[in-house]
Amino acid sequence: MNPTFTPLPETITSLPPDEIQRRIAEARRKLGREVVLLGHHYQADEVIRHADFTGDSFKLAQIAARQEQAHTVVFCGVHFMAESADILTSDEQTVLLPDMGAGCSMADMAELDDVEEAWKRLTEMGIDEMVPITYMNSTAAIKDFCGRHGGVVCTSSNAREVLEWAFERSKRVFFFPDQHLGRNTGHAMGIPLEQMPLWDPQVKGGAPDEAYRNARVILWKGLCSVHQIFRIDDVERLRRDDPERRVIVHPECNFEVVQAADLVGSTEYIIRQVEAAPAGTKWAIGTEYHLVDRLAHEHPEQDIQGLSKTRSICPTMTRIDPPHLLYTLEELVEGRQVNPIHVPVEIAEGARTALDRMLALKGDGSVGTKDSRHRENVA
Ligand code: 13P
Ligand code: SF4
């Protein structure tokens, strides 16, 4: 990603927080139903309260694909999500990202040149049977690569179904960029760790050729630094001090943490587990801070805390703050588009193929708008 940053005017940055909230609501009313706001669960309360739909990355992709009435989607999330929304919406619709600084360090860990080189080297080793799978948290160029090579996209809420789909077609998958999601999912499906070697793009491999030839899942050496904050020591401390507390983590956490946890799943899954739990349930949650904090406020009848004593804040998700959202909306009222996301057509086609393969795997009912908090905040 090569972001261009537009500094906000002082007329926006000098506003007090209450006034920003009031003007966001006013701009939303003026824009009406032709502008839809999507918010990822990691967004701060001050932003997500304005969203028409909230969700994990899978649900937001589904919702974006269904927007027919709206000519503009304002994406309160990160760049790869906005790119996917652009690919899944029609040519007449525009997706805006309020701050181009809202990237994702994990997505940046798999660059197209490196992936192409890895694919070539593995093919030269005689590995020709291989389906590429990319986590949603990747650039459109990587999704396009997957689409062109018979591959598919997955998210943390469908990684297992996607791997099963791939194994029906091939004995081996190449999974990028998140080694942890790939390893945790592969292990849950019964694949031994030694059959999931790591591909390190810095050294163009790193494991013996034989390990790649015998692999079921070749894992790209990428990670989410936010979820690496959670360590096995955190789980062991809790088990010692508070054995009743249930540990629930996102699959971007490392293998040891996931093995020691009680439950593992996407942000949407984590929310559903908490919502379904009886009063008095104690939780330690291993995912981004804003979601954990929101769940703690929304469920005072339960005892909810983060798994780590360190706040696990995603620095790029927080780039979408109320001033940027306000600026985007007020410019839109004036007929101007801030940071439109346009995936080049030559990339969009293959990326759409890979996204469509994923979306076809789950029917609408399973993770649809049913669970979304659809806020009727448009007059
Ligand atoms: P999900 O939305 O799939 O739970 O993923 C979390 C994440 O890291 C998004 O950036
Ligand atoms: Fe990327 Fe991790 Fe932030 Fe998600 S939480 S956007 S994977 S850096």
PDB file of C-alpha atoms in Angstrom, residues 72-347:
ATOM      1  CA  THR A  72     -21.216   5.228  -1.117  1.00  0.00           C
ATOM      2  CA  VAL A  73     -19.794   2.931   1.566  1.00  0.00           C
ATOM      3  CA  VAL A  74     -17.760   4.635   4.289  1.00  0.00           C
ATOM      4  CA  PHE A  75     -15.523   1.925   5.691  1.00  0.00           C
ATOM      5  CA  CYS A  76     -14.524   2.293   9.331  1.00  0.00           C
ATOM      6  CA  GLY A  77     -11.893  -0.413   9.373  1.00  0.00           C
ATOM      7  CA  VAL A  78      -8.566  -0.900   7.618  1.00  0.00           C
ATOM      8  CA  HIS A  79      -7.380  -0.649   4.022  1.00  0.00           C
ATOM      9  CA  PHE A  80      -7.628  -4.334   3.042  1.00  0.00           C
ATOM     10  CA  MET A  81     -11.260  -4.382   4.195  1.00  0.00           C
ATOM     11  CA  ALA A  82     -12.084  -1.289   2.157  1.00  0.00           C
ATOM     12  CA  GLU A  83     -10.371  -2.853  -0.879  1.00  0.00           C
ATOM     13  CA  SER A  84     -12.494  -5.992  -0.504  1.00  0.00           C
ATOM     14  CA  ALA A  85     -15.624  -3.857  -0.196  1.00  0.00           C
ATOM     15  CA  ASP A  86     -14.650  -2.006  -3.389  1.00  0.00           C
ATOM     16  CA  ILE A  87     -14.179  -5.305  -5.222  1.00  0.00           C
ATOM     17  CA  LEU A  88     -17.519  -6.659  -4.003  1.00  0.00           C
ATOM     18  CA  THR A  89     -19.587  -3.551  -4.746  1.00  0.00           C
ATOM     19  CA  SER A  90     -20.631  -2.406  -8.231  1.00  0.00           C
ATOM     20  CA  ASP A  91     -18.666   0.018 -10.432  1.00  0.00           C
ATOM     21  CA  GLU A  92     -21.239   2.717  -9.680  1.00  0.00           C
ATOM     22  CA  GLN A  93     -20.588   2.505  -5.928  1.00  0.00           C
ATOM     23  CA  THR A  94     -17.662   4.124  -4.130  1.00  0.00           C
ATOM     24  CA  VAL A  95     -15.889   2.979  -0.982  1.00  0.00           C
ATOM     25  CA  LEU A  96     -14.219   5.611   1.190  1.00  0.00           C
ATOM     26  CA  LEU A  97     -11.596   5.031   3.877  1.00  0.00           C
ATOM     27  CA  PRO A  98     -11.574   8.052   6.244  1.00  0.00           C
ATOM     28  CA  ASP A  99      -7.790   7.832   6.808  1.00  0.00           C
ATOM     29  CA  MET A 100      -5.355   6.245   4.361  1.00  0.00           C
ATOM     30  CA  GLY A 101      -3.021   5.586   7.301  1.00  0.00           C
ATOM     31  CA  ALA A 102      -5.379   2.796   8.373  1.00  0.00           C
ATOM     32  CA  GLY A 103      -3.326  -0.030   6.906  1.00  0.00           C
ATOM     33  CA  CYS A 104      -2.435  -3.396   8.431  1.00  0.00           C
ATOM     34  CA  SER A 105       1.127  -4.439   9.238  1.00  0.00           C
ATOM     35  CA  MET A 106       0.223  -8.089   8.727  1.00  0.00           C
ATOM     36  CA  ALA A 107      -1.158  -7.462   5.237  1.00  0.00           C
ATOM     37  CA  ASP A 108       2.087  -5.630   4.388  1.00  0.00           C
ATOM     38  CA  MET A 109       4.103  -8.759   5.312  1.00  0.00           C
ATOM     39  CA  ALA A 110       3.080 -10.556   2.097  1.00  0.00           C
ATOM     40  CA  GLU A 111       4.197  -8.599  -0.954  1.00  0.00           C
ATOM     41  CA  LEU A 112       3.246  -9.816  -4.392  1.00  0.00           C
ATOM     42  CA  ASP A 113       6.836 -10.131  -5.664  1.00  0.00           C
ATOM     43  CA  ASP A 114       7.815 -12.273  -2.683  1.00  0.00           C
ATOM     44  CA  VAL A 115       4.746 -14.492  -3.026  1.00  0.00           C
ATOM     45  CA  GLU A 116       5.382 -14.959  -6.753  1.00  0.00           C
ATOM     46  CA  GLU A 117       9.002 -15.801  -6.105  1.00  0.00           C
ATOM     47  CA  ALA A 118       8.070 -18.312  -3.386  1.00  0.00           C
ATOM     48  CA  TRP A 119       5.536 -19.937  -5.706  1.00  0.00           C
ATOM     49  CA  LYS A 120       8.173 -20.226  -8.444  1.00  0.00           C
ATOM     50  CA  ARG A 121      10.777 -21.714  -6.106  1.00  0.00           C
ATOM     51  CA  LEU A 122       8.339 -24.247  -4.674  1.00  0.00           C
ATOM     52  CA  THR A 123       7.288 -25.221  -8.188  1.00  0.00           C
ATOM     53  CA  GLU A 124      10.971 -25.690  -9.095  1.00  0.00           C
ATOM     54  CA  MET A 125      11.260 -28.081  -6.134  1.00  0.00           C
ATOM     55  CA  GLY A 126       8.694 -30.232  -7.916  1.00  0.00           C
ATOM     56  CA  ILE A 127       5.735 -29.050  -5.848  1.00  0.00           C
ATOM     57  CA  ASP A 128       3.036 -28.566  -8.428  1.00  0.00           C
ATOM     58  CA  GLU A 129       0.002 -29.596  -6.411  1.00  0.00           C
ATOM     59  CA  MET A 130      -0.758 -26.599  -4.207  1.00  0.00           C
ATOM     60  CA  VAL A 131      -3.751 -24.300  -3.606  1.00  0.00           C
ATOM     61  CA  PRO A 132      -2.955 -20.751  -2.435  1.00  0.00           C
ATOM     62  CA  ILE A 133      -5.133 -19.421   0.386  1.00  0.00           C
ATOM     63  CA  THR A 134      -4.877 -15.879   1.572  1.00  0.00           C
ATOM     64  CA  TYR A 135      -6.303 -14.521   4.785  1.00  0.00           C
ATOM     65  CA  MET A 136      -8.622 -11.582   4.189  1.00  0.00           C
ATOM     66  CA  ASN A 137      -5.891  -9.485   5.854  1.00  0.00           C
ATOM     67  CA  SER A 138      -3.886  -9.146   2.648  1.00  0.00           C
ATOM     68  CA  THR A 139      -3.670  -6.745  -0.275  1.00  0.00           C
ATOM     69  CA  ALA A 140      -5.948  -6.994  -3.297  1.00  0.00           C
ATOM     70  CA  ALA A 141      -2.875  -7.998  -5.338  1.00  0.00           C
ATOM     71  CA  ILE A 142      -2.408 -11.102  -3.179  1.00  0.00           C
ATOM     72  CA  LYS A 143      -6.110 -11.957  -3.451  1.00  0.00           C
ATOM     73  CA  ASP A 144      -5.756 -11.600  -7.226  1.00  0.00           C
ATOM     74  CA  PHE A 145      -2.771 -13.979  -7.151  1.00  0.00           C
ATOM     75  CA  CYS A 146      -4.936 -16.536  -5.354  1.00  0.00           C
ATOM     76  CA  GLY A 147      -7.834 -16.048  -7.757  1.00  0.00           C
ATOM     77  CA  ARG A 148      -5.528 -16.605 -10.758  1.00  0.00           C
ATOM     78  CA  HIS A 149      -3.981 -19.756  -9.260  1.00  0.00           C
ATOM     79  CA  GLY A 150      -7.169 -21.617  -8.343  1.00  0.00           C
ATOM     80  CA  GLY A 151      -7.071 -20.288  -4.777  1.00  0.00           C
ATOM     81  CA  VAL A 152      -9.363 -18.580  -2.374  1.00  0.00           C
ATOM     82  CA  VAL A 153      -9.642 -16.032   0.459  1.00  0.00           C
ATOM     83  CA  CYS A 154     -10.479 -16.984   4.048  1.00  0.00           C
ATOM     84  CA  THR A 155     -11.253 -15.085   7.220  1.00  0.00           C
ATOM     85  CA  SER A 156     -10.886 -16.104  10.835  1.00  0.00           C
ATOM     86  CA  SER A 157     -14.531 -17.191  10.881  1.00  0.00           C
ATOM     87  CA  ASN A 158     -14.288 -19.641   7.981  1.00  0.00           C
ATOM     88  CA  ALA A 159     -10.620 -20.714   7.759  1.00  0.00           C
ATOM     89  CA  ARG A 160     -11.486 -24.354   8.436  1.00  0.00           C
ATOM     90  CA  GLU A 161     -14.192 -24.555   5.750  1.00  0.00           C
ATOM     91  CA  VAL A 162     -11.833 -22.875   3.289  1.00  0.00           C
ATOM     92  CA  LEU A 163      -8.991 -25.310   4.073  1.00  0.00           C
ATOM     93  CA  GLU A 164     -11.415 -28.223   3.640  1.00  0.00           C
ATOM     94  CA  TRP A 165     -12.449 -26.770   0.269  1.00  0.00           C
ATOM     95  CA  ALA A 166      -8.790 -26.572  -0.749  1.00  0.00           C
ATOM     96  CA  PHE A 167      -7.969 -30.108   0.411  1.00  0.00           C
ATOM     97  CA  GLU A 168     -10.788 -31.441  -1.764  1.00  0.00           C
ATOM     98  CA  ARG A 169      -8.802 -30.046  -4.698  1.00  0.00           C
ATOM     99  CA  SER A 170      -5.214 -30.600  -3.665  1.00  0.00           C
ATOM    100  CA  LYS A 171      -3.125 -32.348  -1.036  1.00  0.00           C
ATOM    101  CA  ARG A 172      -1.283 -29.151  -0.110  1.00  0.00           C
ATOM    102  CA  VAL A 173      -2.034 -25.488   0.538  1.00  0.00           C
ATOM    103  CA  PHE A 174       0.152 -22.391   0.658  1.00  0.00           C
ATOM    104  CA  PHE A 175      -1.304 -20.116   3.338  1.00  0.00           C
ATOM    105  CA  PHE A 176      -0.518 -16.408   3.760  1.00  0.00           C
ATOM    106  CA  PRO A 177       0.101 -13.991   5.394  1.00  0.00           C
ATOM    107  CA  ASP A 178      -0.795 -15.136   8.958  1.00  0.00           C
ATOM    108  CA  GLN A 179       1.200 -18.167  10.059  1.00  0.00           C
ATOM    109  CA  HIS A 180      -0.784 -18.356  13.306  1.00  0.00           C
ATOM    110  CA  LEU A 181      -4.246 -18.585  11.768  1.00  0.00           C
ATOM    111  CA  GLY A 182      -2.888 -21.169   9.310  1.00  0.00           C
ATOM    112  CA  ARG A 183      -1.137 -23.245  11.977  1.00  0.00           C
ATOM    113  CA  ASN A 184      -3.969 -23.072  14.507  1.00  0.00           C
ATOM    114  CA  THR A 185      -6.545 -24.063  11.898  1.00  0.00           C
ATOM    115  CA  GLY A 186      -4.411 -26.811  10.371  1.00  0.00           C
ATOM    116  CA  HIS A 187      -3.679 -28.282  13.807  1.00  0.00           C
ATOM    117  CA  ALA A 188      -7.386 -28.245  14.725  1.00  0.00           C
ATOM    118  CA  MET A 189      -7.974 -30.290  11.554  1.00  0.00           C
ATOM    119  CA  GLY A 190      -5.445 -32.895  12.705  1.00  0.00           C
ATOM    120  CA  ILE A 191      -2.450 -31.840  10.605  1.00  0.00           C
ATOM    121  CA  PRO A 192       0.836 -32.448  12.501  1.00  0.00           C
ATOM    122  CA  LEU A 193       3.022 -29.381  13.100  1.00  0.00           C
ATOM    123  CA  GLU A 194       5.928 -30.933  11.165  1.00  0.00           C
ATOM    124  CA  GLN A 195       3.736 -30.969   8.076  1.00  0.00           C
ATOM    125  CA  MET A 196       3.278 -27.191   8.330  1.00  0.00           C
ATOM    126  CA  PRO A 197       6.739 -25.699   7.632  1.00  0.00           C
ATOM    127  CA  LEU A 198       7.290 -21.968   7.563  1.00  0.00           C
ATOM    128  CA  TRP A 199       8.212 -20.029   4.427  1.00  0.00           C
ATOM    129  CA  ASP A 200      10.317 -17.013   5.387  1.00  0.00           C
ATOM    130  CA  PRO A 201      10.356 -14.486   2.524  1.00  0.00           C
ATOM    131  CA  GLN A 202      13.511 -12.837   3.958  1.00  0.00           C
ATOM    132  CA  VAL A 203      15.578 -15.979   3.310  1.00  0.00           C
ATOM    133  CA  LYS A 204      13.398 -17.299   0.467  1.00  0.00           C
ATOM    134  CA  GLY A 205      12.364 -20.378   2.376  1.00  0.00           C
ATOM    135  CA  GLY A 206      14.275 -21.447   5.447  1.00  0.00           C
ATOM    136  CA  ALA A 207      13.217 -25.090   5.818  1.00  0.00           C
ATOM    137  CA  PRO A 208      14.778 -28.045   3.932  1.00  0.00           C
ATOM    138  CA  ASP A 209      13.216 -28.673   0.490  1.00  0.00           C
ATOM    139  CA  GLU A 210      12.041 -32.041   1.793  1.00  0.00           C
ATOM    140  CA  ALA A 211       9.923 -30.310   4.475  1.00  0.00           C
ATOM    141  CA  TYR A 212       8.072 -28.353   1.778  1.00  0.00           C
ATOM    142  CA  ARG A 213       7.631 -31.472  -0.370  1.00  0.00           C
ATOM    143  CA  ASN A 214       6.087 -33.335   2.600  1.00  0.00           C
ATOM    144  CA  ALA A 215       3.993 -30.360   3.709  1.00  0.00           C
ATOM    145  CA  ARG A 216       0.213 -30.243   3.879  1.00  0.00           C
ATOM    146  CA  VAL A 217       0.237 -26.518   4.748  1.00  0.00           C
ATOM    147  CA  ILE A 218       3.119 -24.186   3.894  1.00  0.00           C
ATOM    148  CA  LEU A 219       2.843 -21.181   6.221  1.00  0.00           C
ATOM    149  CA  TRP A 220       3.943 -17.680   5.259  1.00  0.00           C
ATOM    150  CA  LYS A 221       5.988 -16.023   8.005  1.00  0.00           C
ATOM    151  CA  GLY A 222       3.543 -13.237   8.816  1.00  0.00           C
ATOM    152  CA  LEU A 223       1.823 -12.268  12.040  1.00  0.00           C
ATOM    153  CA  CYS A 224      -0.358  -9.723  13.787  1.00  0.00           C
ATOM    154  CA  SER A 225       1.742  -7.878  16.366  1.00  0.00           C
ATOM    155  CA  VAL A 226      -1.405  -6.882  18.281  1.00  0.00           C
ATOM    156  CA  HIS A 227      -2.278 -10.533  18.958  1.00  0.00           C
ATOM    157  CA  GLN A 228       1.336 -11.469  19.748  1.00  0.00           C
ATOM    158  CA  ILE A 229       1.000  -9.415  22.937  1.00  0.00           C
ATOM    159  CA  PHE A 230      -0.783 -12.415  24.469  1.00  0.00           C
ATOM    160  CA  ARG A 231       1.688 -14.925  25.884  1.00  0.00           C
ATOM    161  CA  ILE A 232       1.385 -18.361  27.432  1.00  0.00           C
ATOM    162  CA  ASP A 233       2.513 -16.779  30.753  1.00  0.00           C
ATOM    163  CA  ASP A 234      -0.706 -14.717  30.745  1.00  0.00           C
ATOM    164  CA  VAL A 235      -2.803 -17.870  30.489  1.00  0.00           C
ATOM    165  CA  GLU A 236      -0.748 -19.700  33.141  1.00  0.00           C
ATOM    166  CA  ARG A 237      -1.019 -16.741  35.543  1.00  0.00           C
ATOM    167  CA  LEU A 238      -4.792 -16.730  35.188  1.00  0.00           C
ATOM    168  CA  ARG A 239      -5.080 -20.504  35.587  1.00  0.00           C
ATOM    169  CA  ARG A 240      -3.144 -20.162  38.834  1.00  0.00           C
ATOM    170  CA  ASP A 241      -4.849 -17.056  40.241  1.00  0.00           C
ATOM    171  CA  ASP A 242      -8.373 -17.432  38.937  1.00  0.00           C
ATOM    172  CA  PRO A 243      -9.072 -20.969  37.660  1.00  0.00           C
ATOM    173  CA  GLU A 244     -12.767 -20.245  37.018  1.00  0.00           C
ATOM    174  CA  ARG A 245     -12.012 -17.546  34.459  1.00  0.00           C
ATOM    175  CA  ARG A 246     -12.601 -18.724  30.865  1.00  0.00           C
ATOM    176  CA  VAL A 247      -9.951 -17.826  28.331  1.00  0.00           C
ATOM    177  CA  ILE A 248     -11.196 -16.986  24.836  1.00  0.00           C
ATOM    178  CA  VAL A 249      -8.792 -15.886  22.120  1.00  0.00           C
ATOM    179  CA  HIS A 250      -8.614 -14.899  18.462  1.00  0.00           C
ATOM    180  CA  PRO A 251      -6.836 -17.401  16.152  1.00  0.00           C
ATOM    181  CA  GLU A 252      -4.217 -14.751  15.271  1.00  0.00           C
ATOM    182  CA  CYS A 253      -2.721 -15.557  18.715  1.00  0.00           C
ATOM    183  CA  ASN A 254       0.252 -17.902  18.818  1.00  0.00           C
ATOM    184  CA  PHE A 255      -0.084 -21.690  18.961  1.00  0.00           C
ATOM    185  CA  GLU A 256       0.762 -22.091  22.663  1.00  0.00           C
ATOM    186  CA  VAL A 257      -1.830 -19.498  23.695  1.00  0.00           C
ATOM    187  CA  VAL A 258      -4.502 -21.024  21.480  1.00  0.00           C
ATOM    188  CA  GLN A 259      -3.750 -24.518  22.815  1.00  0.00           C
ATOM    189  CA  ALA A 260      -4.057 -23.318  26.398  1.00  0.00           C
ATOM    190  CA  ALA A 261      -7.276 -21.304  25.817  1.00  0.00           C
ATOM    191  CA  ASP A 262     -10.798 -22.619  26.455  1.00  0.00           C
ATOM    192  CA  LEU A 263     -12.257 -21.184  23.269  1.00  0.00           C
ATOM    193  CA  VAL A 264     -10.878 -19.756  20.026  1.00  0.00           C
ATOM    194  CA  GLY A 265     -12.624 -17.851  17.256  1.00  0.00           C
ATOM    195  CA  SER A 266     -13.112 -14.683  15.251  1.00  0.00           C
ATOM    196  CA  THR A 267     -14.266 -11.419  16.772  1.00  0.00           C
ATOM    197  CA  GLU A 268     -17.854 -12.263  15.841  1.00  0.00           C
ATOM    198  CA  TYR A 269     -17.497 -15.669  17.546  1.00  0.00           C
ATOM    199  CA  ILE A 270     -16.061 -14.053  20.681  1.00  0.00           C
ATOM    200  CA  ILE A 271     -19.026 -11.659  20.857  1.00  0.00           C
ATOM    201  CA  ARG A 272     -21.522 -14.501  20.425  1.00  0.00           C
ATOM    202  CA  GLN A 273     -19.918 -16.550  23.221  1.00  0.00           C
ATOM    203  CA  VAL A 274     -20.031 -13.628  25.632  1.00  0.00           C
ATOM    204  CA  GLU A 275     -23.611 -12.739  24.700  1.00  0.00           C
ATOM    205  CA  ALA A 276     -24.724 -16.342  25.291  1.00  0.00           C
ATOM    206  CA  ALA A 277     -22.951 -16.753  28.654  1.00  0.00           C
ATOM    207  CA  PRO A 278     -24.875 -16.604  31.956  1.00  0.00           C
ATOM    208  CA  ALA A 279     -24.478 -13.695  34.377  1.00  0.00           C
ATOM    209  CA  GLY A 280     -21.438 -14.072  36.577  1.00  0.00           C
ATOM    210  CA  THR A 281     -19.275 -15.674  33.869  1.00  0.00           C
ATOM    211  CA  LYS A 282     -15.647 -14.608  34.145  1.00  0.00           C
ATOM    212  CA  TRP A 283     -13.710 -14.052  30.924  1.00  0.00           C
ATOM    213  CA  ALA A 284     -10.158 -13.246  29.902  1.00  0.00           C
ATOM    214  CA  ILE A 285     -10.280 -12.203  26.247  1.00  0.00           C
ATOM    215  CA  GLY A 286      -7.292 -12.285  23.911  1.00  0.00           C
ATOM    216  CA  THR A 287      -8.073  -9.852  21.126  1.00  0.00           C
ATOM    217  CA  GLU A 288      -7.947  -6.132  20.311  1.00  0.00           C
ATOM    218  CA  TYR A 289      -8.537  -3.830  23.279  1.00  0.00           C
ATOM    219  CA  HIS A 290     -11.487  -1.790  21.945  1.00  0.00           C
ATOM    220  CA  LEU A 291     -13.639  -4.876  21.458  1.00  0.00           C
ATOM    221  CA  VAL A 292     -12.771  -6.248  24.907  1.00  0.00           C
ATOM    222  CA  ASP A 293     -13.490  -2.899  26.539  1.00  0.00           C
ATOM    223  CA  ARG A 294     -16.843  -2.601  24.718  1.00  0.00           C
ATOM    224  CA  LEU A 295     -17.879  -6.113  25.763  1.00  0.00           C
ATOM    225  CA  ALA A 296     -16.990  -5.307  29.376  1.00  0.00           C
ATOM    226  CA  HIS A 297     -19.237  -2.207  29.275  1.00  0.00           C
ATOM    227  CA  GLU A 298     -22.087  -3.922  27.444  1.00  0.00           C
ATOM    228  CA  HIS A 299     -22.071  -6.897  29.842  1.00  0.00           C
ATOM    229  CA  PRO A 300     -21.736  -5.549  33.380  1.00  0.00           C
ATOM    230  CA  GLU A 301     -23.467  -8.757  34.571  1.00  0.00           C
ATOM    231  CA  GLN A 302     -20.292 -10.641  33.589  1.00  0.00           C
ATOM    232  CA  ASP A 303     -16.697 -10.184  34.674  1.00  0.00           C
ATOM    233  CA  ILE A 304     -14.688  -9.382  31.539  1.00  0.00           C
ATOM    234  CA  GLN A 305     -11.018  -8.494  31.308  1.00  0.00           C
ATOM    235  CA  GLY A 306      -8.257  -8.563  28.719  1.00  0.00           C
ATOM    236  CA  LEU A 307      -5.961 -11.584  28.686  1.00  0.00           C
ATOM    237  CA  SER A 308      -2.859  -9.401  28.969  1.00  0.00           C
ATOM    238  CA  LYS A 309      -2.122  -6.579  31.394  1.00  0.00           C
ATOM    239  CA  THR A 310      -0.825  -4.657  28.370  1.00  0.00           C
ATOM    240  CA  ARG A 311      -3.525  -2.942  26.288  1.00  0.00           C
ATOM    241  CA  SER A 312      -3.637  -4.692  22.915  1.00  0.00           C
ATOM    242  CA  ILE A 313      -4.472  -1.704  20.723  1.00  0.00           C
ATOM    243  CA  CYS A 314      -4.301  -1.928  16.935  1.00  0.00           C
ATOM    244  CA  PRO A 315      -2.574   1.333  15.973  1.00  0.00           C
ATOM    245  CA  THR A 316      -3.962   1.402  12.453  1.00  0.00           C
ATOM    246  CA  MET A 317      -7.602   0.688  13.351  1.00  0.00           C
ATOM    247  CA  THR A 318      -7.478   3.740  15.617  1.00  0.00           C
ATOM    248  CA  ARG A 319      -6.489   5.957  12.665  1.00  0.00           C
ATOM    249  CA  ILE A 320     -10.207   6.072  11.912  1.00  0.00           C
ATOM    250  CA  ASP A 321     -11.097   8.540  14.619  1.00  0.00           C
ATOM    251  CA  PRO A 322     -14.093  10.898  14.956  1.00  0.00           C
ATOM    252  CA  PRO A 323     -12.342  13.893  13.306  1.00  0.00           C
ATOM    253  CA  HIS A 324     -11.478  11.836  10.195  1.00  0.00           C
ATOM    254  CA  LEU A 325     -14.976  10.397  10.064  1.00  0.00           C
ATOM    255  CA  LEU A 326     -16.505  13.859  10.385  1.00  0.00           C
ATOM    256  CA  TYR A 327     -14.291  15.286   7.647  1.00  0.00           C
ATOM    257  CA  THR A 328     -15.175  12.416   5.295  1.00  0.00           C
ATOM    258  CA  LEU A 329     -18.913  12.815   5.902  1.00  0.00           C
ATOM    259  CA  GLU A 330     -19.021  16.606   5.665  1.00  0.00           C
ATOM    260  CA  GLU A 331     -16.995  16.539   2.454  1.00  0.00           C
ATOM    261  CA  LEU A 332     -19.481  13.992   1.116  1.00  0.00           C
ATOM    262  CA  VAL A 333     -22.351  16.328   1.979  1.00  0.00           C
ATOM    263  CA  GLU A 334     -20.565  18.880  -0.244  1.00  0.00           C
ATOM    264  CA  GLY A 335     -20.264  16.298  -3.015  1.00  0.00           C
ATOM    265  CA  ARG A 336     -16.534  15.579  -2.521  1.00  0.00           C
ATOM    266  CA  GLN A 337     -15.020  12.116  -1.968  1.00  0.00           C
ATOM    267  CA  VAL A 338     -12.234  11.692   0.588  1.00  0.00           C
ATOM    268  CA  ASN A 339      -9.872   8.752  -0.035  1.00  0.00           C
ATOM    269  CA  PRO A 340     -11.893   6.720  -2.540  1.00  0.00           C
ATOM    270  CA  ILE A 341     -10.536   3.172  -2.757  1.00  0.00           C
ATOM    271  CA  HIS A 342     -10.229   2.004  -6.353  1.00  0.00           C
ATOM    272  CA  VAL A 343      -8.734  -1.439  -6.868  1.00  0.00           C
ATOM    273  CA  PRO A 344      -7.332  -1.484 -10.438  1.00  0.00           C
ATOM    274  CA  VAL A 345      -9.549  -3.505 -12.726  1.00  0.00           C
ATOM    275  CA  GLU A 346      -6.740  -5.895 -13.745  1.00  0.00           C
ATOM    276  CA  ILE A 347      -6.321  -6.905 -10.082  1.00  0.00           C
TER     277      ILE A 347
END
